[in-house]
């Protein structure tokens, strides 16, 4: 598996980006073909979210195109630096980050598996300053080591998911920024149910609790692909209000995420079983 991962990265790491994208698109086509459950899951999610069946294949095809773009940029992390990062991505709404950082209590970047979440963190380190990223280690240790090496190349620090709360709070106390993915299904023990596309979804309440405890600002940020510009736009949104009510605060954050996904539905990872955890007594949706 590690050899295959290295081979994929190698074949995408040089040459014209347009050629690398076509190769990456072939890889994601193979992924779609080899794991048909991914497309089935995506279509089920789109049905739950209220999207007409006639448009499902178009959106799901766009998801695999989005993954292909991400693969190309990730493969080229060793060659992306401060001198050329602007050809890959630019900021929009940077003042929202500046305002949050000026408060001096740290910033929690709330992002998602949307657009290019890998490039957003990598590029921010080059364009502004390194940050800490909360990650879940991959199941394959060899591939995980490879991925973590690439993620660190721009100076970012990696924190293992929610069992590193102490390290997250330590980073926030020094005024640092910490990036957290907030769009995955959560367990009943860690999450609260929120309205997401009109369907109850279990969302991890950890970010809201950390924000309330630390006083850190919660700034949603997403790297969105622009066909017009042929690069990504890293959009920072105004800080989400944190009241101390973990359920209400998590709902506000998930509502922002839903609005962003609705603007570009083909850039979100619909292949994840987002509504897997159900309220007690409710049957499975998958």
Protein backbone atom coordinates (compact mmCIF):
# COMPACT_ATOMS: atom_id res chain seq x y z
CA UNK A 1 0.00 0.00 0.00
CA UNK A 2 2.80 2.41 0.83
CA UNK A 3 4.45 1.66 -2.52
CA UNK A 4 1.17 2.35 -4.33
CA UNK A 5 0.72 5.63 -2.45
CA UNK A 6 4.26 6.72 -3.30
CA UNK A 7 3.70 5.78 -6.93
CA UNK A 8 0.53 7.87 -7.10
CA UNK A 9 2.31 10.88 -5.60
CA UNK A 10 5.31 10.43 -7.89
CA UNK A 11 3.22 10.31 -11.06
CA UNK A 12 1.41 13.51 -10.06
CA UNK A 13 4.39 15.48 -8.77
CA UNK A 14 5.91 16.83 -11.99
CA UNK A 15 4.95 18.07 -15.42
CA UNK A 16 2.07 20.33 -16.45
CA UNK A 17 -0.72 20.46 -13.92
CA UNK A 18 -3.28 19.77 -16.63
CA UNK A 19 -1.60 16.47 -17.45
CA UNK A 20 -1.30 15.54 -13.77
CA UNK A 21 -4.97 16.31 -13.29
CA UNK A 22 -5.93 13.93 -16.10
CA UNK A 23 -3.82 11.22 -14.49
CA UNK A 24 -5.39 11.94 -11.08
CA UNK A 25 -8.83 11.84 -12.64
CA UNK A 26 -8.00 8.36 -13.96
CA UNK A 27 -7.03 7.30 -10.43
CA UNK A 28 -10.30 8.58 -8.97
CA UNK A 29 -12.23 6.87 -11.79
CA UNK A 30 -10.56 3.62 -10.75
CA UNK A 31 -11.47 4.34 -7.12
CA UNK A 32 -15.10 4.89 -8.12
CA UNK A 33 -15.07 1.66 -10.13
CA UNK A 34 -13.34 -0.45 -7.45
CA UNK A 35 -15.48 0.79 -4.54
CA UNK A 36 -19.06 1.21 -5.83
CA UNK A 37 -20.27 1.64 -2.24
CA UNK A 38 -18.78 5.16 -2.29
CA UNK A 39 -21.14 6.28 -5.05
CA UNK A 40 -24.06 4.49 -3.39
CA UNK A 41 -23.33 6.29 -0.12
CA UNK A 42 -23.07 9.63 -1.90
CA UNK A 43 -26.41 9.14 -3.65
CA UNK A 44 -28.06 8.11 -0.40
CA UNK A 45 -26.69 11.24 1.27
CA UNK A 46 -27.90 13.44 -1.57
CA UNK A 47 -31.36 11.90 -1.28
CA UNK A 48 -31.39 12.56 2.46
CA UNK A 49 -30.28 16.14 1.82
CA UNK A 50 -33.14 16.71 -0.61
CA UNK A 51 -31.26 16.85 -3.91
CA UNK A 52 -33.28 15.56 -6.91
CA UNK A 53 -32.17 12.15 -8.20
CA UNK A 54 -31.70 13.56 -11.70
CA UNK A 55 -28.69 15.56 -10.51
CA UNK A 56 -27.02 12.94 -8.32
CA UNK A 57 -24.53 11.59 -10.85
CA UNK A 58 -23.42 15.08 -11.83
CA UNK A 59 -22.70 16.00 -8.21
CA UNK A 60 -20.98 12.70 -7.41
CA UNK A 61 -18.84 12.94 -10.53
CA UNK A 62 -17.85 16.39 -9.32
CA UNK A 63 -16.80 14.92 -5.97
CA UNK A 64 -14.32 12.61 -7.69
CA UNK A 65 -13.07 15.51 -9.83
CA UNK A 66 -12.56 17.51 -6.62
CA UNK A 67 -10.58 14.63 -5.07
CA UNK A 68 -8.41 14.49 -8.20
CA UNK A 69 -7.54 18.18 -7.85
CA UNK A 70 -6.65 17.63 -4.20
CA UNK A 71 -4.36 14.73 -5.11
CA UNK A 72 -2.42 16.85 -7.61
CA UNK A 73 -1.78 19.65 -5.12
CA UNK A 74 -0.91 17.21 -2.32
CA UNK A 75 1.61 15.41 -4.53
CA UNK A 76 3.30 18.74 -5.18
CA UNK A 77 3.59 19.91 -1.58
CA UNK A 78 7.38 19.39 -1.68
CA UNK A 79 7.54 21.91 -4.54
CA UNK A 80 5.07 24.49 -3.22
CA UNK A 81 6.66 27.33 -1.25
CA UNK A 82 6.20 31.03 -0.55
CA UNK A 83 7.41 31.91 -4.04
CA UNK A 84 4.73 29.99 -5.94
CA UNK A 85 1.87 29.32 -3.53
CA UNK A 86 -0.11 32.23 -5.00
CA UNK A 87 -0.50 30.27 -8.24
CA UNK A 88 -2.42 27.64 -6.28
CA UNK A 89 -4.58 29.64 -3.87
CA UNK A 90 -5.50 33.12 -2.63
CA UNK A 91 -7.27 34.54 0.40
CA UNK A 92 -10.74 36.03 0.65
CA UNK A 93 -12.10 37.39 3.93
CA UNK A 94 -8.66 37.41 5.54
CA UNK A 95 -9.79 40.28 7.73
CA UNK A 96 -12.00 37.80 9.62
CA UNK A 97 -8.89 35.88 10.64
CA UNK A 98 -7.01 39.06 11.53
CA UNK A 99 -9.84 40.25 13.76
CA UNK A 100 -9.99 36.89 15.53
CA UNK A 101 -6.24 36.70 16.00
CA UNK A 102 -6.10 40.25 17.40
CA UNK A 103 -8.27 39.15 20.33
CA UNK A 104 -5.24 37.23 21.58
CA UNK A 105 -6.97 34.03 22.71
CA UNK A 106 -6.15 31.88 19.72
CA UNK A 107 -8.20 30.89 16.71
CA UNK A 108 -10.01 27.64 16.01
CA UNK A 109 -10.28 27.18 12.26
CA UNK A 110 -13.43 25.17 11.56
CA UNK A 111 -13.09 23.48 8.20
CA UNK A 112 -14.39 20.39 6.42
CA UNK A 113 -13.68 17.77 3.78
CA UNK A 114 -14.68 20.37 1.24
CA UNK A 115 -12.71 21.76 -1.69
CA UNK A 116 -9.06 21.30 -0.75
CA UNK A 117 -8.75 21.01 3.02
CA UNK A 118 -5.16 19.77 2.72
CA UNK A 119 -3.98 22.76 0.69
CA UNK A 120 -5.81 25.28 2.87
CA UNK A 121 -3.75 24.44 5.96
CA UNK A 122 -0.52 23.90 4.00
CA UNK A 123 -0.83 27.23 2.18
CA UNK A 124 -1.84 29.24 5.25
CA UNK A 125 1.47 28.29 6.85
CA UNK A 126 3.30 29.73 3.84
CA UNK A 127 1.16 32.83 3.33
CA UNK A 128 0.76 33.83 6.99
CA UNK A 129 2.07 31.51 9.69
CA UNK A 130 2.12 27.82 10.63
CA UNK A 131 -0.77 26.40 12.63
CA UNK A 132 -1.62 23.21 14.47
CA UNK A 133 -3.88 20.71 12.72
CA UNK A 134 -6.06 18.19 14.51
CA UNK A 135 -5.80 14.89 12.62
CA UNK A 136 -7.00 11.32 12.92
CA UNK A 137 -4.15 8.91 12.14
CA UNK A 138 -4.78 6.70 9.12
CA UNK A 139 -5.25 2.99 9.71
CA UNK A 140 -2.15 2.06 7.69
CA UNK A 141 0.90 3.22 9.69
CA UNK A 142 3.21 3.42 6.66
CA UNK A 143 0.80 5.55 4.63
CA UNK A 144 0.01 7.63 7.69
CA UNK A 145 3.72 8.42 8.14
CA UNK A 146 3.96 9.48 4.49
CA UNK A 147 0.87 11.71 4.69
CA UNK A 148 2.02 13.30 7.95
CA UNK A 149 5.43 14.05 6.42
CA UNK A 150 3.79 15.95 3.56
CA UNK A 151 1.47 17.81 5.92
CA UNK A 152 4.43 19.07 7.95
CA UNK A 153 6.44 20.36 4.99
CA UNK A 154 5.20 23.96 5.32
CA UNK A 155 5.84 24.07 9.07
CA UNK A 156 2.47 22.98 10.43
CA UNK A 157 2.19 20.93 13.62
CA UNK A 158 -0.04 17.85 13.87
CA UNK A 159 -2.19 17.07 16.90
CA UNK A 160 -3.92 13.71 17.23
CA UNK A 161 -7.68 14.12 17.29
CA UNK A 162 -9.70 14.92 20.41
CA UNK A 163 -7.53 13.09 22.93
CA UNK A 164 -5.05 15.95 22.46
CA UNK A 165 -7.38 18.56 23.98
CA UNK A 166 -4.66 19.60 26.42
CA UNK A 167 -2.27 20.32 23.54
CA UNK A 168 -4.97 22.23 21.66
CA UNK A 169 -5.64 24.42 24.69
CA UNK A 170 -1.91 24.98 25.14
CA UNK A 171 -1.62 26.17 21.53
CA UNK A 172 -4.61 28.48 21.93
CA UNK A 173 -3.18 30.02 25.11
CA UNK A 174 -0.15 31.15 23.12
CA UNK A 175 -2.41 32.79 20.54
CA UNK A 176 -1.93 30.14 17.87
CA UNK A 177 -4.43 28.92 15.30
CA UNK A 178 -5.67 25.33 15.32
CA UNK A 179 -7.44 23.73 12.37
CA UNK A 180 -10.26 21.24 13.01
CA UNK A 181 -12.42 19.24 10.59
CA UNK A 182 -16.04 19.50 11.75
CA UNK A 183 -18.07 17.64 9.11
CA UNK A 184 -17.66 14.00 10.09
CA UNK A 185 -20.15 11.71 11.76
CA UNK A 186 -19.65 11.51 15.51
CA UNK A 187 -20.48 8.92 18.15
CA UNK A 188 -23.28 9.43 20.66
CA UNK A 189 -20.67 9.73 23.41
CA UNK A 190 -18.86 12.67 21.76
CA UNK A 191 -21.56 14.37 19.76
CA UNK A 192 -24.81 16.27 19.83
CA UNK A 193 -27.59 16.09 17.26
CA UNK A 194 -27.95 19.07 14.97
CA UNK A 195 -30.12 19.86 12.00
CA UNK A 196 -28.00 19.28 8.90
CA UNK A 197 -29.76 19.52 5.54
CA UNK A 198 -33.02 18.94 7.41
CA UNK A 199 -31.88 15.60 8.88
CA UNK A 200 -30.63 15.05 12.46
CA UNK A 201 -26.84 14.53 12.30
CA UNK A 202 -24.52 13.71 15.16
CA UNK A 203 -21.74 16.33 15.24
CA UNK A 204 -18.74 16.40 17.55
CA UNK A 205 -19.27 19.08 20.20
CA UNK A 206 -15.59 19.19 21.14
CA UNK A 207 -14.77 22.33 19.19
CA UNK A 208 -17.61 24.29 20.76
CA UNK A 209 -16.55 23.15 24.23
CA UNK A 210 -12.91 24.03 23.62
CA UNK A 211 -13.91 27.45 22.32
CA UNK A 212 -16.09 28.16 25.36
CA UNK A 213 -13.35 27.00 27.74
CA UNK A 214 -10.52 28.92 26.09
CA UNK A 215 -12.27 32.00 24.74
CA UNK A 216 -10.77 31.29 21.30
CA UNK A 217 -12.57 32.62 18.26
CA UNK A 218 -14.12 30.05 15.90
CA UNK A 219 -13.52 31.07 12.29
CA UNK A 220 -14.94 28.90 9.49
CA UNK A 221 -12.53 28.58 6.57
CA UNK A 222 -12.70 26.59 3.33
CA UNK A 223 -10.53 26.31 0.21
CA UNK A 224 -13.03 26.49 -2.66
CA UNK A 225 -12.04 25.70 -6.25
CA UNK A 226 -12.70 28.52 -8.73
CA UNK A 227 -13.14 27.44 -12.34
CA UNK A 228 -12.83 31.07 -13.43
CA UNK A 229 -9.45 31.57 -11.74
CA UNK A 230 -8.20 27.98 -12.08
CA UNK A 231 -7.06 27.95 -8.46
CA UNK A 232 -8.49 27.81 -4.95
CA UNK A 233 -9.91 30.62 -2.86
CA UNK A 234 -9.32 30.24 0.87
CA UNK A 235 -12.42 31.93 2.29
CA UNK A 236 -12.56 32.94 5.94
CA UNK A 237 -16.01 33.71 7.30
CA UNK A 238 -16.94 35.88 10.30
CA UNK A 239 -16.36 34.19 13.65
CA UNK A 240 -19.23 32.00 14.87
CA UNK A 241 -20.85 33.13 18.10
CA UNK A 242 -19.92 30.94 21.06
CA UNK A 243 -22.46 31.12 23.88
CA UNK A 244 -21.26 28.27 26.05
CA UNK A 245 -24.24 26.11 25.08
CA UNK A 246 -22.40 23.32 23.24
CA UNK A 247 -25.46 22.10 21.34
CA UNK A 248 -26.52 25.56 20.17
CA UNK A 249 -22.97 26.57 19.27
CA UNK A 250 -22.42 23.36 17.31
CA UNK A 251 -25.69 23.94 15.46
CA UNK A 252 -24.59 27.45 14.45
CA UNK A 253 -21.32 26.09 13.10
CA UNK A 254 -22.99 23.27 11.19
CA UNK A 255 -25.46 25.73 9.67
CA UNK A 256 -22.54 27.73 8.27
CA UNK A 257 -21.09 24.54 6.83
CA UNK A 258 -24.40 23.61 5.23
CA UNK A 259 -24.65 27.01 3.53
CA UNK A 260 -21.12 26.65 2.15
CA UNK A 261 -21.80 23.15 0.82
CA UNK A 262 -25.03 24.28 -0.84
CA UNK A 263 -23.04 26.86 -2.81
CA UNK A 264 -20.73 24.18 -4.28
CA UNK A 265 -22.23 20.75 -3.53
CA UNK A 266 -19.85 18.92 -5.85
CA UNK A 267 -16.87 19.94 -3.70
CA UNK A 268 -18.01 18.23 -0.48
CA UNK A 269 -17.15 14.61 0.35
CA UNK A 270 -20.62 13.10 0.04
CA UNK A 271 -19.04 9.62 0.01
CA UNK A 272 -18.75 9.76 3.83
CA UNK A 273 -21.69 8.26 5.79
CA UNK A 274 -22.46 11.56 7.48
CA UNK A 275 -25.77 10.44 9.01
CA UNK A 276 -24.58 7.05 10.30
CA UNK A 277 -25.17 7.71 14.02
CA UNK A 278 -28.89 7.89 14.74
CA UNK A 279 -30.89 9.11 17.75
CA UNK A 280 -31.73 6.29 20.21
CA UNK A 281 -34.54 4.15 18.89
CA UNK A 282 -34.17 5.27 15.25
CA UNK A 283 -33.14 2.70 12.63
CA UNK A 284 -30.06 2.99 10.37
CA UNK A 285 -30.17 5.17 7.26
CA UNK A 286 -27.58 3.16 5.34
